[in-house]
């Protein structure tokens, strides 16, 4: 079999970002499309039947004669990335699934049901703003009309991008046939925090995913000339936005277990010698208790309104996406722990397609040690030995479930 690291090495040059470092692989970009072609070729080399469904999800099937596909075992992850992301977030799970197929065949495993490796599009939401877009469409947790109307930074709609990728936008939405094919779903992913390095374990079983959402705060003021407008005469939304960023940090620090982040800020029109007319901030808030998350967002909104009013500006809050706290299937968690000899169990603050699917089908996760504890960054890392250990663990679990 090819090692996980060998598979990842083969895509090392795809989507490298010279400005940010790391990788930028937004959905349906040239880089992500090249990765989709790579996956189809690798799956084809293994004799898997590759298909693309109407939501853009790639499926590579190990069909078992006489069993059909309904209730199959499915594993996989995603290939898109955040801007300037690491090499492992997404691709590790996909490469490990391919390596696990090799291991199962090398062991002479004869499955009792079909197995599929799935690749979900726009998991990061880095292009169209909604995380886990593919799995949300599959499960119907995102309205198809809303998805079609989403736009990227260049004004391209998701409908247009889907059409350019060879899909019919009219077919987007909940897919009962595809959902019926999933009996159990298992996602392997790089650990996105520091847990396993301190527990001295290469692998962990996921327990739950913190509730999280994305909101846009639009601070509106008066655009004007930077050289002719006196300081006392300004209604500058950038000044208000700066106060909002500080207020987000302070509000989150006051709430135990909360995480709140402004990771993107866009001034309009964005000229150096121009007072902005509007500043858009994107807010990410997470907490295990969904009621606390909602209350924290309202607190931040209130602070933003006060900061904007002080500068003679206004602010509008818009929810872009929200996922409640998700506990993975208890029976699957126990099965995974038993298969792997009692490895640690870890929660995560990162969202995943498995968490979206958990609302519809039994789902679970495996995490592979990240010694840096850093993710969504070029410093994200997995040792080669740990990558192989993760693929072996995935194969062990799949074998027991097949």
mmCIF file of N, CA, C and O in Angstrom, residues 215-313:
data_model
loop_
_atom_site.group_PDB
_atom_site.id
_atom_site.type_symbol
_atom_site.label_atom_id
_atom_site.label_comp_id
_atom_site.label_asym_id
_atom_site.label_seq_id
_atom_site.Cartn_x
_atom_site.Cartn_y
_atom_site.Cartn_z
ATOM 1 N N UNK A 215 -21.364 35.031 12.012
ATOM 2 C CA UNK A 215 -22.216 36.206 11.870
ATOM 3 C C UNK A 215 -21.430 37.310 11.174
ATOM 4 O O UNK A 215 -20.212 37.402 11.329
ATOM 5 N N UNK A 216 -22.149 38.132 10.410
ATOM 6 C CA UNK A 216 -21.514 39.296 9.793
ATOM 7 C C UNK A 216 -22.030 40.560 10.461
ATOM 8 O O UNK A 216 -23.246 40.757 10.598
ATOM 9 N N UNK A 217 -21.109 41.393 10.894
ATOM 10 C CA UNK A 217 -21.424 42.704 11.448
ATOM 11 C C UNK A 217 -21.049 43.746 10.415
ATOM 12 O O UNK A 217 -19.875 43.870 10.041
ATOM 13 N N UNK A 218 -22.036 44.493 9.926
ATOM 14 C CA UNK A 218 -21.778 45.558 8.948
ATOM 15 C C UNK A 218 -21.894 46.899 9.655
ATOM 16 O O UNK A 218 -22.990 47.306 10.067
ATOM 17 N N UNK A 219 -20.756 47.572 9.812
ATOM 18 C CA UNK A 219 -20.718 48.891 10.452
ATOM 19 C C UNK A 219 -20.766 49.937 9.345
ATOM 20 O O UNK A 219 -19.908 49.954 8.459
ATOM 21 N N UNK A 220 -21.771 50.796 9.419
ATOM 22 C CA UNK A 220 -21.987 51.771 8.349
ATOM 23 C C UNK A 220 -21.776 53.191 8.858
ATOM 24 O O UNK A 220 -22.287 53.572 9.907
ATOM 25 N N UNK A 221 -20.981 53.952 8.091
ATOM 26 C CA UNK A 221 -20.694 55.332 8.447
ATOM 27 C C UNK A 221 -20.784 56.240 7.232
ATOM 28 O O UNK A 221 -21.577 55.986 6.323
ATOM 29 N N UNK A 222 -19.942 57.249 7.186
ATOM 30 C CA UNK A 222 -19.944 58.190 6.068
ATOM 31 C C UNK A 222 -18.606 58.140 5.345
ATOM 32 O O UNK A 222 -17.564 58.522 5.886
ATOM 33 N N UNK A 223 -18.609 57.629 4.117
ATOM 34 C CA UNK A 223 -17.394 57.650 3.320
ATOM 35 C C UNK A 223 -17.016 59.080 2.985
ATOM 36 O O UNK A 223 -17.888 59.911 2.717
ATOM 37 N N UNK A 224 -15.693 59.354 2.986
ATOM 38 C CA UNK A 224 -15.280 60.729 2.733
ATOM 39 C C UNK A 224 -13.782 60.779 2.420
ATOM 40 O O UNK A 224 -13.092 59.746 2.462
ATOM 41 N N UNK A 225 -13.307 61.973 2.147
ATOM 42 C CA UNK A 225 -11.910 62.188 1.775
ATOM 43 C C UNK A 225 -11.035 62.209 3.030
ATOM 44 O O UNK A 225 -11.340 62.916 3.995
ATOM 45 N N UNK A 226 -9.934 61.461 2.997
ATOM 46 C CA UNK A 226 -9.063 61.358 4.171
ATOM 47 C C UNK A 226 -8.304 62.649 4.455
ATOM 48 O O UNK A 226 -7.884 62.886 5.591
ATOM 49 N N UNK A 227 -8.130 63.480 3.433
ATOM 50 C CA UNK A 227 -7.342 64.694 3.639
ATOM 51 C C UNK A 227 -8.156 65.935 3.923
ATOM 52 O O UNK A 227 -7.634 66.888 4.519
ATOM 53 N N UNK A 228 -9.417 65.951 3.533
ATOM 54 C CA UNK A 228 -10.211 67.178 3.684
ATOM 55 C C UNK A 228 -11.244 67.102 4.794
ATOM 56 O O UNK A 228 -11.855 68.123 5.136
ATOM 57 N N UNK A 229 -11.445 65.934 5.359
ATOM 58 C CA UNK A 229 -12.455 65.769 6.407
ATOM 59 C C UNK A 229 -11.794 65.884 7.779
ATOM 60 O O UNK A 229 -10.936 65.073 8.137
ATOM 61 N N UNK A 230 -12.181 66.892 8.535
ATOM 62 C CA UNK A 230 -11.610 67.083 9.861
ATOM 63 C C UNK A 230 -11.951 65.905 10.775
ATOM 64 O O UNK A 230 -13.000 65.271 10.631
ATOM 65 N N UNK A 231 -11.088 65.641 11.737
ATOM 66 C CA UNK A 231 -11.293 64.499 12.634
ATOM 67 C C UNK A 231 -12.621 64.624 13.392
ATOM 68 O O UNK A 231 -13.316 63.635 13.617
ATOM 69 N N UNK A 232 -12.985 65.839 13.741
ATOM 70 C CA UNK A 232 -14.223 66.047 14.505
ATOM 71 C C UNK A 232 -15.472 65.856 13.655
ATOM 72 O O UNK A 232 -16.575 65.720 14.194
ATOM 73 N N UNK A 233 -15.306 65.843 12.336
ATOM 74 C CA UNK A 233 -16.459 65.770 11.437
ATOM 75 C C UNK A 233 -16.679 64.372 10.871
ATOM 76 O O UNK A 233 -17.484 64.195 9.955
ATOM 77 N N UNK A 234 -15.998 63.376 11.410
ATOM 78 C CA UNK A 234 -16.031 62.044 10.802
ATOM 79 C C UNK A 234 -17.053 61.112 11.461
ATOM 80 O O UNK A 234 -17.289 61.191 12.672
ATOM 81 N N UNK A 235 -17.613 60.254 10.630
ATOM 82 C CA UNK A 235 -18.398 59.100 11.094
ATOM 83 C C UNK A 235 -17.713 57.889 10.496
ATOM 84 O O UNK A 235 -18.139 57.347 9.468
ATOM 85 N N UNK A 236 -16.602 57.493 11.116
ATOM 86 C CA UNK A 236 -15.670 56.509 10.543
ATOM 87 C C UNK A 236 -15.988 55.103 11.036
ATOM 88 O O UNK A 236 -15.743 54.779 12.216
ATOM 89 N N UNK A 237 -16.498 54.232 10.184
ATOM 90 C CA UNK A 237 -16.838 52.879 10.622
ATOM 91 C C UNK A 237 -15.617 52.028 10.962
ATOM 92 O O UNK A 237 -15.740 51.040 11.686
ATOM 93 N N UNK A 238 -14.444 52.416 10.463
ATOM 94 C CA UNK A 238 -13.244 51.651 10.800
ATOM 95 C C UNK A 238 -12.882 51.826 12.267
ATOM 96 O O UNK A 238 -12.463 50.872 12.933
ATOM 97 N N UNK A 239 -13.064 53.012 12.785
ATOM 98 C CA UNK A 239 -12.790 53.258 14.207
ATOM 99 C C UNK A 239 -13.766 52.455 15.058
ATOM 100 O O UNK A 239 -13.384 51.817 16.052
ATOM 101 N N UNK A 240 -15.044 52.457 14.667
ATOM 102 C CA UNK A 240 -16.038 51.667 15.398
ATOM 103 C C UNK A 240 -15.722 50.186 15.294
ATOM 104 O O UNK A 240 -15.841 49.438 16.277
ATOM 105 N N UNK A 241 -15.300 49.734 14.105
ATOM 106 C CA UNK A 241 -14.973 48.315 13.907
ATOM 107 C C UNK A 241 -13.817 47.889 14.808
ATOM 108 O O UNK A 241 -13.812 46.776 15.354
ATOM 109 N N UNK A 242 -12.834 48.772 14.982
ATOM 110 C CA UNK A 242 -11.708 48.456 15.869
ATOM 111 C C UNK A 242 -12.194 48.246 17.296
ATOM 112 O O UNK A 242 -11.729 47.322 17.999
ATOM 113 N N UNK A 243 -13.140 49.073 17.736
ATOM 114 C CA UNK A 243 -13.703 48.896 19.073
ATOM 115 C C UNK A 243 -14.492 47.599 19.182
ATOM 116 O O UNK A 243 -14.497 46.937 20.225
ATOM 117 N N UNK A 244 -15.158 47.216 18.087
ATOM 118 C CA UNK A 244 -15.922 45.966 18.087
ATOM 119 C C UNK A 244 -14.990 44.766 18.254
ATOM 120 O O UNK A 244 -15.274 43.834 19.015
ATOM 121 N N UNK A 245 -13.864 44.771 17.564
ATOM 122 C CA UNK A 245 -12.906 43.657 17.681
ATOM 123 C C UNK A 245 -12.455 43.502 19.128
ATOM 124 O O UNK A 245 -12.383 42.382 19.665
ATOM 125 N N UNK A 246 -12.145 44.600 19.779
ATOM 126 C CA UNK A 246 -11.735 44.540 21.186
ATOM 127 C C UNK A 246 -12.882 44.068 22.074
ATOM 128 O O UNK A 246 -12.677 43.302 23.029
ATOM 129 N N UNK A 247 -14.104 44.497 21.754
ATOM 130 C CA UNK A 247 -15.267 44.089 22.548
ATOM 131 C C UNK A 247 -15.526 42.595 22.423
ATOM 132 O O UNK A 247 -15.951 41.950 23.393
ATOM 133 N N UNK A 248 -15.279 42.028 21.254
ATOM 134 C CA UNK A 248 -15.444 40.584 21.044
ATOM 135 C C UNK A 248 -14.509 39.813 21.966
ATOM 136 O O UNK A 248 -14.907 38.860 22.641
ATOM 137 N N UNK A 249 -13.260 40.228 22.005
ATOM 138 C CA UNK A 249 -12.296 39.555 22.875
ATOM 139 C C UNK A 249 -12.705 39.654 24.337
ATOM 140 O O UNK A 249 -12.675 38.658 25.074
ATOM 141 N N UNK A 250 -13.097 40.844 24.763
ATOM 142 C CA UNK A 250 -13.454 41.045 26.167
ATOM 143 C C UNK A 250 -14.691 40.239 26.550
ATOM 144 O O UNK A 250 -14.740 39.623 27.619
ATOM 145 N N UNK A 251 -15.693 40.202 25.683
ATOM 146 C CA UNK A 251 -16.921 39.455 25.983
ATOM 147 C C UNK A 251 -16.643 37.969 26.094
ATOM 148 O O UNK A 251 -17.174 37.287 26.987
ATOM 149 N N UNK A 252 -15.802 37.441 25.214
ATOM 150 C CA UNK A 252 -15.490 36.010 25.255
ATOM 151 C C UNK A 252 -14.681 35.652 26.495
ATOM 152 O O UNK A 252 -14.871 34.587 27.093
ATOM 153 N N UNK A 253 -13.775 36.521 26.888
ATOM 154 C CA UNK A 253 -12.961 36.250 28.077
ATOM 155 C C UNK A 253 -13.802 36.201 29.348
ATOM 156 O O UNK A 253 -13.436 35.536 30.321
ATOM 157 N N UNK A 254 -14.917 36.899 29.349
ATOM 158 C CA UNK A 254 -15.780 36.926 30.528
ATOM 159 C C UNK A 254 -16.695 35.704 30.621
ATOM 160 O O UNK A 254 -17.367 35.515 31.634
ATOM 161 N N UNK A 255 -16.726 34.871 29.566
ATOM 162 C CA UNK A 255 -17.604 33.700 29.555
ATOM 163 C C UNK A 255 -16.768 32.422 29.525
ATOM 164 O O UNK A 255 -16.076 32.145 28.554
ATOM 165 N N UNK A 256 -16.819 31.661 30.599
ATOM 166 C CA UNK A 256 -16.010 30.451 30.697
ATOM 167 C C UNK A 256 -16.327 29.488 29.558
ATOM 168 O O UNK A 256 -17.490 29.185 29.290
ATOM 169 N N UNK A 257 -15.292 29.014 28.888
ATOM 170 C CA UNK A 257 -15.445 28.024 27.832
ATOM 171 C C UNK A 257 -15.793 28.592 26.477
ATOM 172 O O UNK A 257 -15.963 27.841 25.508
ATOM 173 N N UNK A 258 -15.897 29.911 26.362
ATOM 174 C CA UNK A 258 -16.293 30.525 25.094
ATOM 175 C C UNK A 258 -15.072 30.829 24.229
ATOM 176 O O UNK A 258 -13.973 31.058 24.726
ATOM 177 N N UNK A 259 -15.299 30.836 22.922
ATOM 178 C CA UNK A 259 -14.300 31.273 21.963
ATOM 179 C C UNK A 259 -15.008 32.221 20.993
ATOM 180 O O UNK A 259 -16.066 31.862 20.445
ATOM 181 N N UNK A 260 -14.455 33.387 20.767
ATOM 182 C CA UNK A 260 -15.045 34.338 19.832
ATOM 183 C C UNK A 260 -13.915 35.010 19.057
ATOM 184 O O UNK A 260 -12.923 35.429 19.646
ATOM 185 N N UNK A 261 -14.079 35.097 17.742
ATOM 186 C CA UNK A 261 -12.990 35.528 16.873
ATOM 187 C C UNK A 261 -13.505 36.415 15.748
ATOM 188 O O UNK A 261 -14.541 36.108 15.149
ATOM 189 N N UNK A 262 -12.783 37.473 15.471
ATOM 190 C CA UNK A 262 -12.963 38.211 14.217
ATOM 191 C C UNK A 262 -11.752 37.881 13.358
ATOM 192 O O UNK A 262 -10.645 38.352 13.629
ATOM 193 N N UNK A 263 -11.958 37.050 12.345
ATOM 194 C CA UNK A 263 -10.843 36.616 11.498
ATOM 195 C C UNK A 263 -10.796 37.301 10.151
ATOM 196 O O UNK A 263 -9.834 37.137 9.402
ATOM 197 N N UNK A 264 -11.843 38.069 9.851
ATOM 198 C CA UNK A 264 -11.871 38.752 8.549
ATOM 199 C C UNK A 264 -12.564 40.102 8.703
ATOM 200 O O UNK A 264 -13.600 40.193 9.367
ATOM 201 N N UNK A 265 -11.983 41.115 8.102
ATOM 202 C CA UNK A 265 -12.513 42.470 8.171
ATOM 203 C C UNK A 265 -12.302 43.117 6.806
ATOM 204 O O UNK A 265 -11.185 43.130 6.287
ATOM 205 N N UNK A 266 -13.380 43.656 6.228
ATOM 206 C CA UNK A 266 -13.290 44.234 4.882
ATOM 207 C C UNK A 266 -13.859 45.643 4.866
ATOM 208 O O UNK A 266 -15.067 45.824 5.053
ATOM 209 N N UNK A 267 -12.998 46.651 4.636
ATOM 210 C CA UNK A 267 -13.507 48.019 4.491
ATOM 211 C C UNK A 267 -13.981 48.276 3.062
ATOM 212 O O UNK A 267 -13.421 47.740 2.105
ATOM 213 N N UNK A 268 -15.026 49.087 2.939
ATOM 214 C CA UNK A 268 -15.551 49.475 1.631
ATOM 215 C C UNK A 268 -15.497 51.001 1.538
ATOM 216 O O UNK A 268 -16.003 51.678 2.425
ATOM 217 N N UNK A 269 -14.835 51.573 0.527
ATOM 218 C CA UNK A 269 -14.282 50.918 -0.661
ATOM 219 C C UNK A 269 -12.876 50.353 -0.501
ATOM 220 O O UNK A 269 -12.382 49.658 -1.377
ATOM 221 N N UNK A 270 -12.189 50.680 0.568
ATOM 222 C CA UNK A 270 -10.880 50.073 0.814
ATOM 223 C C UNK A 270 -9.688 50.851 0.287
ATOM 224 O O UNK A 270 -8.618 50.288 0.083
ATOM 225 N N UNK A 271 -9.831 52.151 0.068
ATOM 226 C CA UNK A 271 -8.713 52.965 -0.397
ATOM 227 C C UNK A 271 -7.893 53.508 0.757
ATOM 228 O O UNK A 271 -8.404 53.780 1.847
ATOM 229 N N UNK A 272 -6.615 53.689 0.521
ATOM 230 C CA UNK A 272 -5.719 54.188 1.563
ATOM 231 C C UNK A 272 -6.074 55.616 1.981
ATOM 232 O O UNK A 272 -5.986 55.970 3.160
ATOM 233 N N UNK A 273 -6.477 56.447 1.026
ATOM 234 C CA UNK A 273 -6.778 57.845 1.323
ATOM 235 C C UNK A 273 -8.286 58.096 1.358
ATOM 236 O O UNK A 273 -8.753 59.192 1.028
ATOM 237 N N UNK A 274 -9.034 57.060 1.778
ATOM 238 C CA UNK A 274 -10.496 57.146 1.812
ATOM 239 C C UNK A 274 -11.003 56.731 3.189
ATOM 240 O O UNK A 274 -10.602 55.688 3.716
ATOM 241 N N UNK A 275 -11.869 57.539 3.788
ATOM 242 C CA UNK A 275 -12.595 57.102 4.978
ATOM 243 C C UNK A 275 -13.658 56.117 4.505
ATOM 244 O O UNK A 275 -14.439 56.426 3.606
ATOM 245 N N UNK A 276 -13.678 54.932 5.069
ATOM 246 C CA UNK A 276 -14.602 53.890 4.601
ATOM 247 C C UNK A 276 -16.053 54.316 4.822
ATOM 248 O O UNK A 276 -16.375 55.033 5.779
ATOM 249 N N UNK A 277 -16.915 53.854 3.933
ATOM 250 C CA UNK A 277 -18.352 54.053 4.127
ATOM 251 C C UNK A 277 -18.970 52.873 4.883
ATOM 252 O O UNK A 277 -20.009 53.013 5.530
ATOM 253 N N UNK A 278 -18.300 51.725 4.808
ATOM 254 C CA UNK A 278 -18.799 50.531 5.503
ATOM 255 C C UNK A 278 -17.624 49.618 5.824
ATOM 256 O O UNK A 278 -16.667 49.550 5.047
ATOM 257 N N UNK A 279 -17.716 48.950 6.949
ATOM 258 C CA UNK A 279 -16.736 47.920 7.295
ATOM 259 C C UNK A 279 -17.506 46.669 7.698
ATOM 260 O O UNK A 279 -18.356 46.713 8.594
ATOM 261 N N UNK A 280 -17.213 45.565 7.019
ATOM 262 C CA UNK A 280 -17.826 44.276 7.348
ATOM 263 C C UNK A 280 -16.845 43.438 8.162
ATOM 264 O O UNK A 280 -15.674 43.289 7.784
ATOM 265 N N UNK A 281 -17.327 42.918 9.299
ATOM 266 C CA UNK A 281 -16.532 42.021 10.142
ATOM 267 C C UNK A 281 -17.246 40.684 10.207
ATOM 268 O O UNK A 281 -18.476 40.636 10.359
ATOM 269 N N UNK A 282 -16.484 39.614 10.135
ATOM 270 C CA UNK A 282 -17.074 38.286 10.271
ATOM 271 C C UNK A 282 -16.700 37.709 11.634
ATOM 272 O O UNK A 282 -15.531 37.621 11.990
ATOM 273 N N UNK A 283 -17.721 37.332 12.367
ATOM 274 C CA UNK A 283 -17.596 36.898 13.757
ATOM 275 C C UNK A 283 -17.827 35.393 13.860
ATOM 276 O O UNK A 283 -18.818 34.869 13.338
ATOM 277 N N UNK A 284 -16.924 34.700 14.521
ATOM 278 C CA UNK A 284 -17.046 33.267 14.785
ATOM 279 C C UNK A 284 -17.166 33.103 16.301
ATOM 280 O O UNK A 284 -16.287 33.551 17.044
ATOM 281 N N UNK A 285 -18.266 32.468 16.768
ATOM 282 C CA UNK A 285 -18.492 32.276 18.207
ATOM 283 C C UNK A 285 -18.774 30.806 18.477
ATOM 284 O O UNK A 285 -19.560 30.174 17.761
ATOM 285 N N UNK A 286 -18.171 30.259 19.555
ATOM 286 C CA UNK A 286 -18.317 28.836 19.886
ATOM 287 C C UNK A 286 -18.419 28.651 21.399
ATOM 288 O O UNK A 286 -17.735 29.318 22.160
ATOM 289 N N UNK A 287 -19.277 27.697 21.804
ATOM 290 C CA UNK A 287 -19.425 27.341 23.213
ATOM 291 C C UNK A 287 -20.189 26.014 23.282
ATOM 292 O O UNK A 287 -21.039 25.742 22.425
ATOM 293 N N UNK A 288 -19.923 25.181 24.304
ATOM 294 C CA UNK A 288 -20.652 23.910 24.408
ATOM 295 C C UNK A 288 -22.152 24.068 24.619
ATOM 296 O O UNK A 288 -22.929 23.195 24.233
ATOM 297 N N UNK A 289 -22.569 25.170 25.239
ATOM 298 C CA UNK A 289 -23.989 25.414 25.514
ATOM 299 C C UNK A 289 -24.515 26.392 24.463
ATOM 300 O O UNK A 289 -24.104 27.559 24.411
ATOM 301 N N UNK A 290 -25.457 25.937 23.631
ATOM 302 C CA UNK A 290 -25.961 26.776 22.544
ATOM 303 C C UNK A 290 -26.631 28.045 23.052
ATOM 304 O O UNK A 290 -26.577 29.101 22.406
ATOM 305 N N UNK A 291 -27.274 27.966 24.228
ATOM 306 C CA UNK A 291 -27.907 29.156 24.797
ATOM 307 C C UNK A 291 -26.863 30.200 25.165
ATOM 308 O O UNK A 291 -27.085 31.409 24.995
ATOM 309 N N UNK A 292 -25.724 29.744 25.648
ATOM 310 C CA UNK A 292 -24.636 30.664 25.975
ATOM 311 C C UNK A 292 -24.083 31.305 24.710
ATOM 312 O O UNK A 292 -23.785 32.512 24.675
ATOM 313 N N UNK A 293 -23.957 30.498 23.645
ATOM 314 C CA UNK A 293 -23.493 31.048 22.369
ATOM 315 C C UNK A 293 -24.406 32.169 21.908
ATOM 316 O O UNK A 293 -23.958 33.254 21.525
ATOM 317 N N UNK A 294 -25.726 31.913 21.950
ATOM 318 C CA UNK A 294 -26.691 32.929 21.514
ATOM 319 C C UNK A 294 -26.610 34.183 22.372
ATOM 320 O O UNK A 294 -26.650 35.316 21.862
ATOM 321 N N UNK A 295 -26.481 33.998 23.693
ATOM 322 C CA UNK A 295 -26.393 35.144 24.596
ATOM 323 C C UNK A 295 -25.114 35.944 24.358
ATOM 324 O O UNK A 295 -25.117 37.182 24.412
ATOM 325 N N UNK A 296 -24.018 35.242 24.080
ATOM 326 C CA UNK A 296 -22.753 35.920 23.833
ATOM 327 C C UNK A 296 -22.823 36.753 22.553
ATOM 328 O O UNK A 296 -22.317 37.883 22.509
ATOM 329 N N UNK A 297 -23.456 36.206 21.527
ATOM 330 C CA UNK A 297 -23.614 36.971 20.286
ATOM 331 C C UNK A 297 -24.439 38.228 20.530
ATOM 332 O O UNK A 297 -24.115 39.314 20.025
ATOM 333 N N UNK A 298 -25.485 38.117 21.324
ATOM 334 C CA UNK A 298 -26.306 39.286 21.633
ATOM 335 C C UNK A 298 -25.517 40.328 22.431
ATOM 336 O O UNK A 298 -25.659 41.536 22.227
ATOM 337 N N UNK A 299 -24.683 39.845 23.356
ATOM 338 C CA UNK A 299 -23.829 40.766 24.108
ATOM 339 C C UNK A 299 -22.888 41.516 23.178
ATOM 340 O O UNK A 299 -22.719 42.744 23.280
ATOM 341 N N UNK A 300 -22.280 40.782 22.258
ATOM 342 C CA UNK A 300 -21.364 41.406 21.299
ATOM 343 C C UNK A 300 -22.117 42.394 20.414
ATOM 344 O O UNK A 300 -21.629 43.497 20.131
ATOM 345 N N UNK A 301 -23.316 42.015 20.000
ATOM 346 C CA UNK A 301 -24.120 42.902 19.165
ATOM 347 C C UNK A 301 -24.417 44.217 19.905
ATOM 348 O O UNK A 301 -24.311 45.314 19.337
ATOM 349 N N UNK A 302 -24.771 44.093 21.181
ATOM 350 C CA UNK A 302 -25.055 45.286 21.974
ATOM 351 C C UNK A 302 -23.839 46.187 22.096
ATOM 352 O O UNK A 302 -23.940 47.420 21.970
ATOM 353 N N UNK A 303 -22.670 45.580 22.342
ATOM 354 C CA UNK A 303 -21.443 46.368 22.446
ATOM 355 C C UNK A 303 -21.103 47.019 21.103
ATOM 356 O O UNK A 303 -20.607 48.158 21.050
ATOM 357 N N UNK A 304 -21.373 46.297 20.014
ATOM 358 C CA UNK A 304 -21.105 46.848 18.686
ATOM 359 C C UNK A 304 -22.006 48.041 18.400
ATOM 360 O O UNK A 304 -21.571 49.046 17.818
ATOM 361 N N UNK A 305 -23.267 47.949 18.816
ATOM 362 C CA UNK A 305 -24.190 49.072 18.613
ATOM 363 C C UNK A 305 -23.728 50.308 19.367
ATOM 364 O O UNK A 305 -23.781 51.436 18.842
ATOM 365 N N UNK A 306 -23.252 50.118 20.590
ATOM 366 C CA UNK A 306 -22.774 51.251 21.380
ATOM 367 C C UNK A 306 -21.526 51.864 20.757
ATOM 368 O O UNK A 306 -21.400 53.099 20.666
ATOM 369 N N UNK A 307 -20.608 51.002 20.313
ATOM 370 C CA UNK A 307 -19.374 51.502 19.700
ATOM 371 C C UNK A 307 -19.680 52.258 18.413
ATOM 372 O O UNK A 307 -19.089 53.315 18.137
ATOM 373 N N UNK A 308 -20.619 51.726 17.626
ATOM 374 C CA UNK A 308 -20.977 52.387 16.367
ATOM 375 C C UNK A 308 -21.650 53.734 16.628
ATOM 376 O O UNK A 308 -21.320 54.751 15.990
ATOM 377 N N UNK A 309 -22.579 53.753 17.572
ATOM 378 C CA UNK A 309 -23.304 54.995 17.868
ATOM 379 C C UNK A 309 -22.347 56.082 18.354
ATOM 380 O O UNK A 309 -22.510 57.268 18.016
ATOM 381 N N UNK A 310 -21.359 55.706 19.136
ATOM 382 C CA UNK A 310 -20.400 56.689 19.664
ATOM 383 C C UNK A 310 -19.642 57.376 18.527
ATOM 384 O O UNK A 310 -19.251 58.539 18.646
ATOM 385 N N UNK A 311 -19.450 56.634 17.421
ATOM 386 C CA UNK A 311 -18.723 57.194 16.279
ATOM 387 C C UNK A 311 -19.658 57.773 15.225
ATOM 388 O O UNK A 311 -19.217 58.138 14.121
ATOM 389 N N UNK A 312 -20.973 57.845 15.546
ATOM 390 C CA UNK A 312 -21.924 58.360 14.578
ATOM 391 C C UNK A 312 -22.239 57.384 13.470
ATOM 392 O O UNK A 312 -22.627 57.778 12.357
ATOM 393 N N UNK A 313 -22.093 56.099 13.776
ATOM 394 C CA UNK A 313 -22.321 55.045 12.788
ATOM 395 C C UNK A 313 -23.465 54.136 13.240
ATOM 396 O O UNK A 313 -24.000 54.281 14.341
#
